[in-house]
Tab-separated table of C-alpha atoms (C1' of nucleotides) in Angstrom:
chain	number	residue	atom	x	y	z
A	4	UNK	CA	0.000	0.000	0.000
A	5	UNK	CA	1.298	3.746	-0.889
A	6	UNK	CA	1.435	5.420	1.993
A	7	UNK	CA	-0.347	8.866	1.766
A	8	UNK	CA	2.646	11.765	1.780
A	9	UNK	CA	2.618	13.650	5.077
A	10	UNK	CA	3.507	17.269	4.449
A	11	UNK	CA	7.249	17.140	6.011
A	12	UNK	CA	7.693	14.190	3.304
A	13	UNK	CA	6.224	16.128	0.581
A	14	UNK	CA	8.413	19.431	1.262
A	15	UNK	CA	11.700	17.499	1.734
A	16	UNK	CA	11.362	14.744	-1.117
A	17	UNK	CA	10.504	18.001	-3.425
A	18	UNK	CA	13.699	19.750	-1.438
A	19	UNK	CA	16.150	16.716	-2.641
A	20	UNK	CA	14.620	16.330	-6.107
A	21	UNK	CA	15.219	20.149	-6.592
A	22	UNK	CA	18.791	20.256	-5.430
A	23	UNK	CA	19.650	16.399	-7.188
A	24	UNK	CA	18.384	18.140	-10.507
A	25	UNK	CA	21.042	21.112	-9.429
A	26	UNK	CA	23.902	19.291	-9.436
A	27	UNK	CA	23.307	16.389	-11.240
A	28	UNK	CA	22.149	18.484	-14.514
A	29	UNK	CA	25.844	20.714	-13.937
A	30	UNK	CA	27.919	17.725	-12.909
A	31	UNK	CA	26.457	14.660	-14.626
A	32	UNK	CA	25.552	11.129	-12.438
A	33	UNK	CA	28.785	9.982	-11.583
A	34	UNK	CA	30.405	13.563	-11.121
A	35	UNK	CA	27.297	14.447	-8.386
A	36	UNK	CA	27.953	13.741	-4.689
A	37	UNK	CA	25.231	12.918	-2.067
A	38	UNK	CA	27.376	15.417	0.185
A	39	UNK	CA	26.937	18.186	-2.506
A	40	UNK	CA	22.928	17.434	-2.801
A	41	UNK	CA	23.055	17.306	0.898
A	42	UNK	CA	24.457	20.807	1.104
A	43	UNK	CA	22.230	22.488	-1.801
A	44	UNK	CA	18.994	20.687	-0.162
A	45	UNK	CA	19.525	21.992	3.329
A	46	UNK	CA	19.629	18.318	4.790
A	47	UNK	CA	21.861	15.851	6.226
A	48	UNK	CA	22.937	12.932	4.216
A	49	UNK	CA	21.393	10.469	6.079
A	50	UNK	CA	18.435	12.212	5.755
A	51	UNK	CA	18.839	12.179	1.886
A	52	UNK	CA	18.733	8.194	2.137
A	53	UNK	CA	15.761	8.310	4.811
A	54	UNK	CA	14.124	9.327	1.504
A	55	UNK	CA	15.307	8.072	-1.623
A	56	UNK	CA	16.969	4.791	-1.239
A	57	UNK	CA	20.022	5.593	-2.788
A	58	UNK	CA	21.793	8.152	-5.440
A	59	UNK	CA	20.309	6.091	-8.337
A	60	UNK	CA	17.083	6.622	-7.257
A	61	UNK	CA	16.924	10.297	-6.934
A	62	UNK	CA	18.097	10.038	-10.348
A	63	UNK	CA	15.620	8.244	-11.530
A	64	UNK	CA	12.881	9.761	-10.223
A	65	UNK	CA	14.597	12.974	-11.717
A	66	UNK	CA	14.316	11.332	-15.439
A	67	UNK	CA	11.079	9.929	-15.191
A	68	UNK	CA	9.382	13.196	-14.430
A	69	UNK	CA	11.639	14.991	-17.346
A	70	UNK	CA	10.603	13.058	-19.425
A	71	UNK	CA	6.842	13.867	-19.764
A	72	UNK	CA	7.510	17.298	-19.614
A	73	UNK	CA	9.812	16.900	-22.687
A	74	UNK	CA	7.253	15.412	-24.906
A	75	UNK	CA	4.103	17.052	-23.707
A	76	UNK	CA	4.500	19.742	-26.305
A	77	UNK	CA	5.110	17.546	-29.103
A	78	UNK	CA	2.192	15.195	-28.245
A	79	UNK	CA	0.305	18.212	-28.314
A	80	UNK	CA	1.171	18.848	-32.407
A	81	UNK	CA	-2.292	19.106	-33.507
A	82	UNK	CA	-2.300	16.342	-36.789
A	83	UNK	CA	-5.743	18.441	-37.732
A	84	UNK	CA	-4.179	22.077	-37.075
A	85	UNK	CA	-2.845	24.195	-39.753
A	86	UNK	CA	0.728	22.889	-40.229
A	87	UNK	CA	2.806	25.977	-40.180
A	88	UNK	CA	1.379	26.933	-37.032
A	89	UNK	CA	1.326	23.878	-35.130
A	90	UNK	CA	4.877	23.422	-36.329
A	91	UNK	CA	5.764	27.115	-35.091
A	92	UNK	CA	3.680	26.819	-31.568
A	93	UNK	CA	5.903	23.703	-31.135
A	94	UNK	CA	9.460	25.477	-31.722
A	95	UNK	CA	7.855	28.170	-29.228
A	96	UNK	CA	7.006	26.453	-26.613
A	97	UNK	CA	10.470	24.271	-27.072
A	98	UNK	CA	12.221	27.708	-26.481
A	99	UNK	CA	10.032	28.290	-23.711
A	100	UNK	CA	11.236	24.951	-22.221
A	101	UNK	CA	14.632	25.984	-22.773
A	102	UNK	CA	14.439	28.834	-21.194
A	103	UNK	CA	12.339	28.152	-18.153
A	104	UNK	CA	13.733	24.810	-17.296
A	105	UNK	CA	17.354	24.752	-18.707
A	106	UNK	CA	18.442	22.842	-15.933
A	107	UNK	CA	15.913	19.678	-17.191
A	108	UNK	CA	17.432	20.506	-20.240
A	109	UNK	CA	20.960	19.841	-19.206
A	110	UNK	CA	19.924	17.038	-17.336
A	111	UNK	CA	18.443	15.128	-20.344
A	112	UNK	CA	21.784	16.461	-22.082
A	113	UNK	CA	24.140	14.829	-19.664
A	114	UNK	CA	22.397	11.648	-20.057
A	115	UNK	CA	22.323	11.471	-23.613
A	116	UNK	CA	25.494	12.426	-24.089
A	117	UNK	CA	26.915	9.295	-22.271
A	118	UNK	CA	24.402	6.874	-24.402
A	119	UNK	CA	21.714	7.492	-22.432
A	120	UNK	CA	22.716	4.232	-20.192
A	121	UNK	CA	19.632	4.923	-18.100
A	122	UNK	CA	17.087	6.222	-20.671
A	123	UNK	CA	17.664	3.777	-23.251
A	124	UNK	CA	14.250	1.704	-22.697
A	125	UNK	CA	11.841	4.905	-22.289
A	126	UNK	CA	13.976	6.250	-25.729
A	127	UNK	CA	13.525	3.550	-27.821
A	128	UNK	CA	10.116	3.196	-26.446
A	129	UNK	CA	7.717	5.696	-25.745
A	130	UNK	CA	9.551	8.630	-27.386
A	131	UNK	CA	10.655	6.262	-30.487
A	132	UNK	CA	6.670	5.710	-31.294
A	133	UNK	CA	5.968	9.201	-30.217
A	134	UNK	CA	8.173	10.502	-32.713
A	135	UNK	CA	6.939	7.961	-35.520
A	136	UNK	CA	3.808	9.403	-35.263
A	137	UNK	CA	4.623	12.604	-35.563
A	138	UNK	CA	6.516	11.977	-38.547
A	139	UNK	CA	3.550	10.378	-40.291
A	140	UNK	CA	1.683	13.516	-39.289
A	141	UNK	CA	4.336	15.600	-41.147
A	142	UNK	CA	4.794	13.416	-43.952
A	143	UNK	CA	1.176	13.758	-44.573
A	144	UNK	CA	1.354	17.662	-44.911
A	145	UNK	CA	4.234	17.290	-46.818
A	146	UNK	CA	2.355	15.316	-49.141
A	147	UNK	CA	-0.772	17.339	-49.446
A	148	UNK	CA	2.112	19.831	-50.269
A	149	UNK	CA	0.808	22.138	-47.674
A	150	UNK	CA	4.561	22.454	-45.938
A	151	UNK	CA	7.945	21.128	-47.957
A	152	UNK	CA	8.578	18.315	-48.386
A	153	UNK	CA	11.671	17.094	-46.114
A	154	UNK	CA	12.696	14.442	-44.022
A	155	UNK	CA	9.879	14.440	-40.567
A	156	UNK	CA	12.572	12.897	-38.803
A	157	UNK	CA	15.434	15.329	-39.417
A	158	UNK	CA	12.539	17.967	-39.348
A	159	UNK	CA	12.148	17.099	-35.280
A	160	UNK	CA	15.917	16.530	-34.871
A	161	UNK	CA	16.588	20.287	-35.759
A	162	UNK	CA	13.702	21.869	-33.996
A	163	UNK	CA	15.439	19.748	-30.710
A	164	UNK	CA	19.088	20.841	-31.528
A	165	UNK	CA	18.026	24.755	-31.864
A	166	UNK	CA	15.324	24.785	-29.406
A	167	UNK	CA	17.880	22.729	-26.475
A	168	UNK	CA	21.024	24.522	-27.688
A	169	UNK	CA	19.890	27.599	-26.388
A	170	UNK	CA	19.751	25.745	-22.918
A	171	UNK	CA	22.471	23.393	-23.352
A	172	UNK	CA	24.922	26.263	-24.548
A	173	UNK	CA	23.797	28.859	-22.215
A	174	UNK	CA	27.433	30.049	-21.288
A	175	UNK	CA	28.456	29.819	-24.298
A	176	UNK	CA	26.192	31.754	-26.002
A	177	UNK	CA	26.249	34.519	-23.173
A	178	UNK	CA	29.949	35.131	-23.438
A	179	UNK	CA	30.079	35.132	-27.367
A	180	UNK	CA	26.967	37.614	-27.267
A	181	UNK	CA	28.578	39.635	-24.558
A	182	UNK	CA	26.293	41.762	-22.495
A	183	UNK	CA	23.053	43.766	-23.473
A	184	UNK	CA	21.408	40.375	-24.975
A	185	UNK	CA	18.606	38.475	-24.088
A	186	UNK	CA	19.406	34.897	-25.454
A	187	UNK	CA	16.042	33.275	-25.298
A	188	UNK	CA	14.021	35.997	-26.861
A	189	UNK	CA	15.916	36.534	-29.969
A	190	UNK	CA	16.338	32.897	-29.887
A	191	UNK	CA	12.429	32.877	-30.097
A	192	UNK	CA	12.514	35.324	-33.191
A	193	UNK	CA	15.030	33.707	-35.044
A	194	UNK	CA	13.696	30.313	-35.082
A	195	UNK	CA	10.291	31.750	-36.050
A	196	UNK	CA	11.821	33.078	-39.104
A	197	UNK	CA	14.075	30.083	-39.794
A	198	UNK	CA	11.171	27.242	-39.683
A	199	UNK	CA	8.629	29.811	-41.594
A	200	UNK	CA	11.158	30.107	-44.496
A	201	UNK	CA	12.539	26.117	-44.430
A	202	UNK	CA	8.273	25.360	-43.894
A	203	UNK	CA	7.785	27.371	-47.117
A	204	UNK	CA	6.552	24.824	-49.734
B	7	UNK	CA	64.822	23.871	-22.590
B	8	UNK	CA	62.001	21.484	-24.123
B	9	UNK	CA	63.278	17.892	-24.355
B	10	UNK	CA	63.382	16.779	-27.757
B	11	UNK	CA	60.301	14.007	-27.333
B	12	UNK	CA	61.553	9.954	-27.389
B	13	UNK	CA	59.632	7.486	-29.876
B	14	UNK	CA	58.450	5.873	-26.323
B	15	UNK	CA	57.464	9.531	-24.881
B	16	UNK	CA	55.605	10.299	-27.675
B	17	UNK	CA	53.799	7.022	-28.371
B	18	UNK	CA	52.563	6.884	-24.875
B	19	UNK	CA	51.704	10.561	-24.485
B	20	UNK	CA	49.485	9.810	-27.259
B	21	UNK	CA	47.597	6.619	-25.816
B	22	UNK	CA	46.834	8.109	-22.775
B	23	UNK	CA	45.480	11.606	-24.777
B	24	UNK	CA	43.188	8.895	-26.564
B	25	UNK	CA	41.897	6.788	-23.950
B	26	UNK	CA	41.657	10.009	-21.654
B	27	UNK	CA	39.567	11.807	-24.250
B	28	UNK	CA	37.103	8.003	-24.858
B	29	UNK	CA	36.342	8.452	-21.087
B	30	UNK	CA	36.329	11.990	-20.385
B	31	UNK	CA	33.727	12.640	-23.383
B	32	UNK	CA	32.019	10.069	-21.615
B	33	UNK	CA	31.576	10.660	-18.356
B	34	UNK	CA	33.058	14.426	-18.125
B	35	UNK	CA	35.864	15.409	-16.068
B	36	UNK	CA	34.771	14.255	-12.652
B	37	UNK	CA	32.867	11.198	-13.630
B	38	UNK	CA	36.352	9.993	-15.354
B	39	UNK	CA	38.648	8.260	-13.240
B	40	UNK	CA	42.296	7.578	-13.718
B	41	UNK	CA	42.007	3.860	-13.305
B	42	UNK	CA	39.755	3.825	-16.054
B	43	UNK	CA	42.059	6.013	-18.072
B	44	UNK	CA	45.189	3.906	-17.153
B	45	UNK	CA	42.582	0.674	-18.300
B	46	UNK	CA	41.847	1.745	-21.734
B	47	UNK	CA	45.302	2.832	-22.594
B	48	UNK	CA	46.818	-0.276	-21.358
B	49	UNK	CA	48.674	1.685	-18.627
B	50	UNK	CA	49.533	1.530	-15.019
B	51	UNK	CA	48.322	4.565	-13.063
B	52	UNK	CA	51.342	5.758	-11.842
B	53	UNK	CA	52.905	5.548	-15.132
B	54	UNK	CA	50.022	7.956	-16.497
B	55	UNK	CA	50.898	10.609	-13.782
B	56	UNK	CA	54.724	10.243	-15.019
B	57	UNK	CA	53.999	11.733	-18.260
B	58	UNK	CA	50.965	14.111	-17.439
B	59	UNK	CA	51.016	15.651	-14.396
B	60	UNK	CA	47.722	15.056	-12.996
B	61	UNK	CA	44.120	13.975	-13.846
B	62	UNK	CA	43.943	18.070	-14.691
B	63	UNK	CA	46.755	18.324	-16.807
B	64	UNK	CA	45.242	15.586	-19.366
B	65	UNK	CA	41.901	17.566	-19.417
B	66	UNK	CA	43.613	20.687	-20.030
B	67	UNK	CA	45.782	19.434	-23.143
B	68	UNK	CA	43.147	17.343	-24.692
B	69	UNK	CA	40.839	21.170	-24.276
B	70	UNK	CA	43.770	23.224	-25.891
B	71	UNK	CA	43.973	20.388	-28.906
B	72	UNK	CA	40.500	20.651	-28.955
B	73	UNK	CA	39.852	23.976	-29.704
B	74	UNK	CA	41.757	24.653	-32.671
B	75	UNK	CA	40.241	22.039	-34.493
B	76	UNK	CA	37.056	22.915	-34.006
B	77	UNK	CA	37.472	27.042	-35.018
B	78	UNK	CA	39.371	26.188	-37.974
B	79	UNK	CA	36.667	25.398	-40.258
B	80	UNK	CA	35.151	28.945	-39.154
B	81	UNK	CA	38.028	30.493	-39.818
B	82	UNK	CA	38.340	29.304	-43.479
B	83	UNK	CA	35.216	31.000	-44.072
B	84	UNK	CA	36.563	33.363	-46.708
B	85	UNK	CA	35.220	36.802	-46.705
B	86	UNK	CA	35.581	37.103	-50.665
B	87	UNK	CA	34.341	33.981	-51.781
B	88	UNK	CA	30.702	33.161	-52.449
B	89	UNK	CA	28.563	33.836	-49.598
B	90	UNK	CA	25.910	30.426	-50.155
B	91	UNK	CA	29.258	28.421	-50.992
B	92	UNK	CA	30.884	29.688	-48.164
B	93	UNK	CA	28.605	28.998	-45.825
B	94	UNK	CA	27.262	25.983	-47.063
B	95	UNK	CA	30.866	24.490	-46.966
B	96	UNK	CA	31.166	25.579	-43.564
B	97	UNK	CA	27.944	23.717	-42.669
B	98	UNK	CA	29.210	20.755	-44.572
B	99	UNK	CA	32.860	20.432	-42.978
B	100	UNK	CA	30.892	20.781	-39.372
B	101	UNK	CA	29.040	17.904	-40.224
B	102	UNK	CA	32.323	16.033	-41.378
B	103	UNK	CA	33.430	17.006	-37.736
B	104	UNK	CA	31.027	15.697	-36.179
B	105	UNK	CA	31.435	12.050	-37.556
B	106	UNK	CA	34.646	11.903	-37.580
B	107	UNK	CA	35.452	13.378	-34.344
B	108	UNK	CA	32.368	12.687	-31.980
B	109	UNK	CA	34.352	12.500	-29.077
B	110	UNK	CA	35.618	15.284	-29.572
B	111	UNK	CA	32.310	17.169	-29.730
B	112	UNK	CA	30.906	15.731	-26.174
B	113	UNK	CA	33.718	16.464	-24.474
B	114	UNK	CA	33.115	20.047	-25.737
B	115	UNK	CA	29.504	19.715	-24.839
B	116	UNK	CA	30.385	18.554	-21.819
B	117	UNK	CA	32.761	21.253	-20.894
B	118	UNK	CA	30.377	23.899	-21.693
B	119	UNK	CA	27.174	21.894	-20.114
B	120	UNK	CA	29.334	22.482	-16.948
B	121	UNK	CA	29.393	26.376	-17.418
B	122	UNK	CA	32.689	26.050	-19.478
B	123	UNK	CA	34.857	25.998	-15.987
B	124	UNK	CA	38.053	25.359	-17.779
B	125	UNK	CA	37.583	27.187	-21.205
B	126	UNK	CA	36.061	30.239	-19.739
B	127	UNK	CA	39.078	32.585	-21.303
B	128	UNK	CA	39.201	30.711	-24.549
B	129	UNK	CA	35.449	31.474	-24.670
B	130	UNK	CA	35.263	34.979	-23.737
B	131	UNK	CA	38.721	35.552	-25.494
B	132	UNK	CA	39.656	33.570	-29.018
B	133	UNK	CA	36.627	32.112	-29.706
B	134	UNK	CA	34.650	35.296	-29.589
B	135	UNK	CA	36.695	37.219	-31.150
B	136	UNK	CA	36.661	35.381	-34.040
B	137	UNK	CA	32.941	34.590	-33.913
B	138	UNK	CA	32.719	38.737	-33.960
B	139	UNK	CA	34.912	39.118	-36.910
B	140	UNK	CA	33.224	36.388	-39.264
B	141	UNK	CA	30.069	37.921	-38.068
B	142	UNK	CA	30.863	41.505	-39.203
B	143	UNK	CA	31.607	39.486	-42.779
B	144	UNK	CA	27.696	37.915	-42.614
B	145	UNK	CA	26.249	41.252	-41.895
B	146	UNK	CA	28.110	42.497	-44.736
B	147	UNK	CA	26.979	40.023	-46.981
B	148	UNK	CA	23.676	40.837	-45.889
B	149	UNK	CA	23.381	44.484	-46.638
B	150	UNK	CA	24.754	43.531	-49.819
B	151	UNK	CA	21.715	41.571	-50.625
B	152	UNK	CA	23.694	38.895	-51.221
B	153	UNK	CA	21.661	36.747	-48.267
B	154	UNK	CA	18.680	36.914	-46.414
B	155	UNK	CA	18.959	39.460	-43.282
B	156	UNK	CA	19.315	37.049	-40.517
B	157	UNK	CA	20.805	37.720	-36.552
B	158	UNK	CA	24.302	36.472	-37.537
B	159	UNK	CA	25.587	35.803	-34.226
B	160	UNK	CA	22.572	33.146	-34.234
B	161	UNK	CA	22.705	32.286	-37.856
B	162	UNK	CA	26.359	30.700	-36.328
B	163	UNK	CA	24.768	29.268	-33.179
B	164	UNK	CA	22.491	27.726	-35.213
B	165	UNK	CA	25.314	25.998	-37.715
B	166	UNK	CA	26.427	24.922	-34.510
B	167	UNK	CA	23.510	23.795	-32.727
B	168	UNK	CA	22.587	21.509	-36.393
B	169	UNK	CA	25.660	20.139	-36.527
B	170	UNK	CA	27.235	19.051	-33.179
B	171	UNK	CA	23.519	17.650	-32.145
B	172	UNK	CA	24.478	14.892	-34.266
B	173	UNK	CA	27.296	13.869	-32.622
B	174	UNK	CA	26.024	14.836	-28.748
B	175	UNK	CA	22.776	12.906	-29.138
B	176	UNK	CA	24.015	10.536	-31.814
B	177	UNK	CA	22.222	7.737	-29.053
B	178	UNK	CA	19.393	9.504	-29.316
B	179	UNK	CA	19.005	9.691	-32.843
B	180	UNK	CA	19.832	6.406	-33.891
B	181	UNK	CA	17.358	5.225	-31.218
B	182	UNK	CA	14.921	7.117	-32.533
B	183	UNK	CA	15.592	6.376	-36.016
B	184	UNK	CA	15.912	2.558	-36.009
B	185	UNK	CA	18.135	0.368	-38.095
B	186	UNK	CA	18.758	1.200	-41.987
B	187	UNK	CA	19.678	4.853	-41.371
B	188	UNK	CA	23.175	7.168	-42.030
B	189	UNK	CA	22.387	9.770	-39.720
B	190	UNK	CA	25.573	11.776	-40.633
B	191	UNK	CA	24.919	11.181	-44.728
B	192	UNK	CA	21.758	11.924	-44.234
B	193	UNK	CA	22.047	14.990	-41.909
B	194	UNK	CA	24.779	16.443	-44.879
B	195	UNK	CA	21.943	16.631	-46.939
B	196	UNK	CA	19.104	17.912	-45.109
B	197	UNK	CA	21.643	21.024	-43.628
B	198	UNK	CA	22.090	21.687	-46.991
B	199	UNK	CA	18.891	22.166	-48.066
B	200	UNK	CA	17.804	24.102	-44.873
B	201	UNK	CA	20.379	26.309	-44.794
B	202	UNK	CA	19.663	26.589	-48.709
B	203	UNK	CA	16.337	27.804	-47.700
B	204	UNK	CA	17.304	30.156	-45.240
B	205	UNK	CA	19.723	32.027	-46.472
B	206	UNK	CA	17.991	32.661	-49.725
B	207	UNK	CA	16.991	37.002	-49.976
C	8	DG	C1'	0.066	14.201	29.417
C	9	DT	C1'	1.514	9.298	27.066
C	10	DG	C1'	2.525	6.158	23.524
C	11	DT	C1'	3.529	5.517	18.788
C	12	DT	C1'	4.981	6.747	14.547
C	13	DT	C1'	7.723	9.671	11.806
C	14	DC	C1'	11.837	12.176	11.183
C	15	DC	C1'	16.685	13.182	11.864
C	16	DT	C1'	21.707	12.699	12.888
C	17	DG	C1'	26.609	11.596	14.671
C	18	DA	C1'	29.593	8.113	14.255
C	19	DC	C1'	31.019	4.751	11.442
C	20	DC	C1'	32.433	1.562	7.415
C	21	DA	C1'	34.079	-0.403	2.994
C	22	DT	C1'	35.436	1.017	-1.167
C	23	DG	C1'	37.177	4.221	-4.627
C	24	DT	C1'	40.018	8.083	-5.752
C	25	DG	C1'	44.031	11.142	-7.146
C	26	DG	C1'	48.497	11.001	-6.316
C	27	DT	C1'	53.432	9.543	-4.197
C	28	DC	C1'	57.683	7.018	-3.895
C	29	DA	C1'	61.446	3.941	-3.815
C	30	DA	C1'	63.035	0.520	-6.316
C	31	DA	C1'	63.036	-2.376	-10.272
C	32	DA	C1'	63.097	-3.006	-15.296
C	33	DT	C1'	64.236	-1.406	-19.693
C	34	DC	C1'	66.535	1.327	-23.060
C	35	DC	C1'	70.375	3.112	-25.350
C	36	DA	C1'	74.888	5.491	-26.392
C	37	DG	C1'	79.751	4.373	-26.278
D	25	DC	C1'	78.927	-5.096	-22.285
D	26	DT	C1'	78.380	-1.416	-19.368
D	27	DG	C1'	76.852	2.640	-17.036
D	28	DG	C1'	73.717	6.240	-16.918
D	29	DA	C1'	69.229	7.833	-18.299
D	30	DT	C1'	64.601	6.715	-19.070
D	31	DT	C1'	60.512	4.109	-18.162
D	32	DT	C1'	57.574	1.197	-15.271
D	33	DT	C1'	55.367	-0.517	-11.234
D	34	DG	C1'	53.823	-2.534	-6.542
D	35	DA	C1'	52.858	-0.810	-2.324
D	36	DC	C1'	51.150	2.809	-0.142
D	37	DC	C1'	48.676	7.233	1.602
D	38	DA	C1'	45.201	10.679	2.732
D	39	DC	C1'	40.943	11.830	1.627
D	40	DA	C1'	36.268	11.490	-0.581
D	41	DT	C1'	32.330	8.765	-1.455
D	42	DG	C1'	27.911	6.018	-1.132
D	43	DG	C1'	25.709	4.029	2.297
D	44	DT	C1'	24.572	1.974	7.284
D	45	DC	C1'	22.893	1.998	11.933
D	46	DA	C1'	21.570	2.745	16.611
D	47	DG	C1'	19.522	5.887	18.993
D	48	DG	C1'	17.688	10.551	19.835
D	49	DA	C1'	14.239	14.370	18.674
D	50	DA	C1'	9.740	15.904	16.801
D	51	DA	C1'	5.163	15.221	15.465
D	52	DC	C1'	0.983	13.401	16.078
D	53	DA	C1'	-3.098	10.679	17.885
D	54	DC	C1'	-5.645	10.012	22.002
DNA sequence: GTGTTTCCTGACCATGTGGTCAAAATCCAG
DNA sequence: CTGGATTTTGACCACATGGTCAGGAAACAC
């Protein structure tokens, strides 16, 4: 039986999750410590383990909740919209990701980038089929010749490299800018203009 | 005085460079551990710290290396040449980067996923500099009509973004494209045509 | 109050980690 | 072959790390 949360549980398991998603997203799994989340949390290690059994767990729980959030916008792409704009709304709300929850961002990053060793099922799963649909969604506008024609896959692949690079990047970007720039918001303009001209049958 | 380097010197500086930058890409700079290092280049650990210094001093060379490899293509953009071809065949040779050197690319990612801690000068210094000056040749290009009016500081983020995705997320996208696929081949051609697209007046 | 459950922590442990060092093995010029 | 320089390593160290545990402190039900 689940036991139901009591409110010191809910406000320290959401405590640990927020700093694990701190460090882990800067330092990667292996290059987090339980001492560091300790610190960021507020708590005593021990404490940590009184509520997730164990570093892999927190990570875990970390992923699973990313991951909806990640494909909530694209399972929103409306197949009976009009294409340009569902395809724009999406980039949008991908920069609004990026820029609201770049830490998620450099989580899912971190993960990827080392094979995603703990992803792999829900990747070749969920978001595999997720994706597939899409694509015949796209493929079908490209057809009725109502957006160019392209490859759907590639399509996503470079709406997820712009929208996350602005995330991903961040320091980058910021020192090659300089000061007097807000990243996310030309970021927002830019991509608008860069799918509405590749869209362009 | 510099020590003129021995055949042994130099073949072994080089193994350890290699299997240091195969786990470092990996796992980043904390999550790497010199046993592991000293395992894939068929070394004992003490003998790695007789030729580099430390654990930091094998970061920090593979980073220098690093660097100029990845700006040169930039800087062969040539201001006189044909702006499409130019940039086109900068897209192109970032692509050609990315598959041949993916390990290269994620332990870049990685670096700058971590706030660039240990590039932070060649950032803010080199790399902008010359991101400034091939930008000031864009702009040019684009008062001259000769391409569409595009943010260049982002038009280059976004060359970036395109290209380097495909080796950072290379899991990712041959999870999510399934057997039968040359992501790299196939990538070369749809940059082309997007960037085709985009810069056309 | 009192008893019970929940929450928290100091002290501790086994293992892993970056790095040292003296001595052994190997290389190489003459 | 030989002697000095270079290369290699087993044993070791101090410290960090993930995790344990017994018992104490709060919180809560009555």
């Amino acid at each position: 039986m689940t036991r139901p949360q009591t409110r010191i549980q809910q406000k320290n398991s959401e405590a640990i999750l927020e700093a694990a998603l701190d460090v882990f997203s800067t330092y990667g799994y292996r290059g987090a410590t339980l001492d560091q989340i300790a610190e960021v949390a507020g708590l005593s290690k021990p404490n940590l383990i009184y509520y997730f059994p164990s570093k892999e767990a927190m990570h875990q729980a970390l992923l699973t909740r990313l991951l909806d959030t990640w494909l909530d916008p694209l399972r929103d792409l409306d197949p009976d919209g009009d294409p340009v704009a569902e395809i724009l709304g999406y980039v949008r709300r991908k920069v609004e990701l990026s820029r609201d929850y770049p830490r998620e961002s450099r989580l899912f990053a971190n993960e990827i980038l080392q094979g995603a060793p703990r992803m792999r099922d829900a990747i070749e799963g969920d978001l595999k089929r997720l994706v597939d649909a899409k694509a015949t969604v796209l493929d079908r506008w490209m057809r009725d010749g109502r957006i160019a024609r392209l490859p759907p896959h590639h399509l996503i692949f470079s709406i997820w490299a712009l929208t996350q690079h602005y995330a991903d990047f961040d320091s980058q970007i910021r020192a090659v800018l300089g000061d007097g720039h807000d990243p996310f918001a030309e970021a927002g303009d830019y991509l608008d203009t860069l799918f509405r001209k590749l869209l362009a049958p």
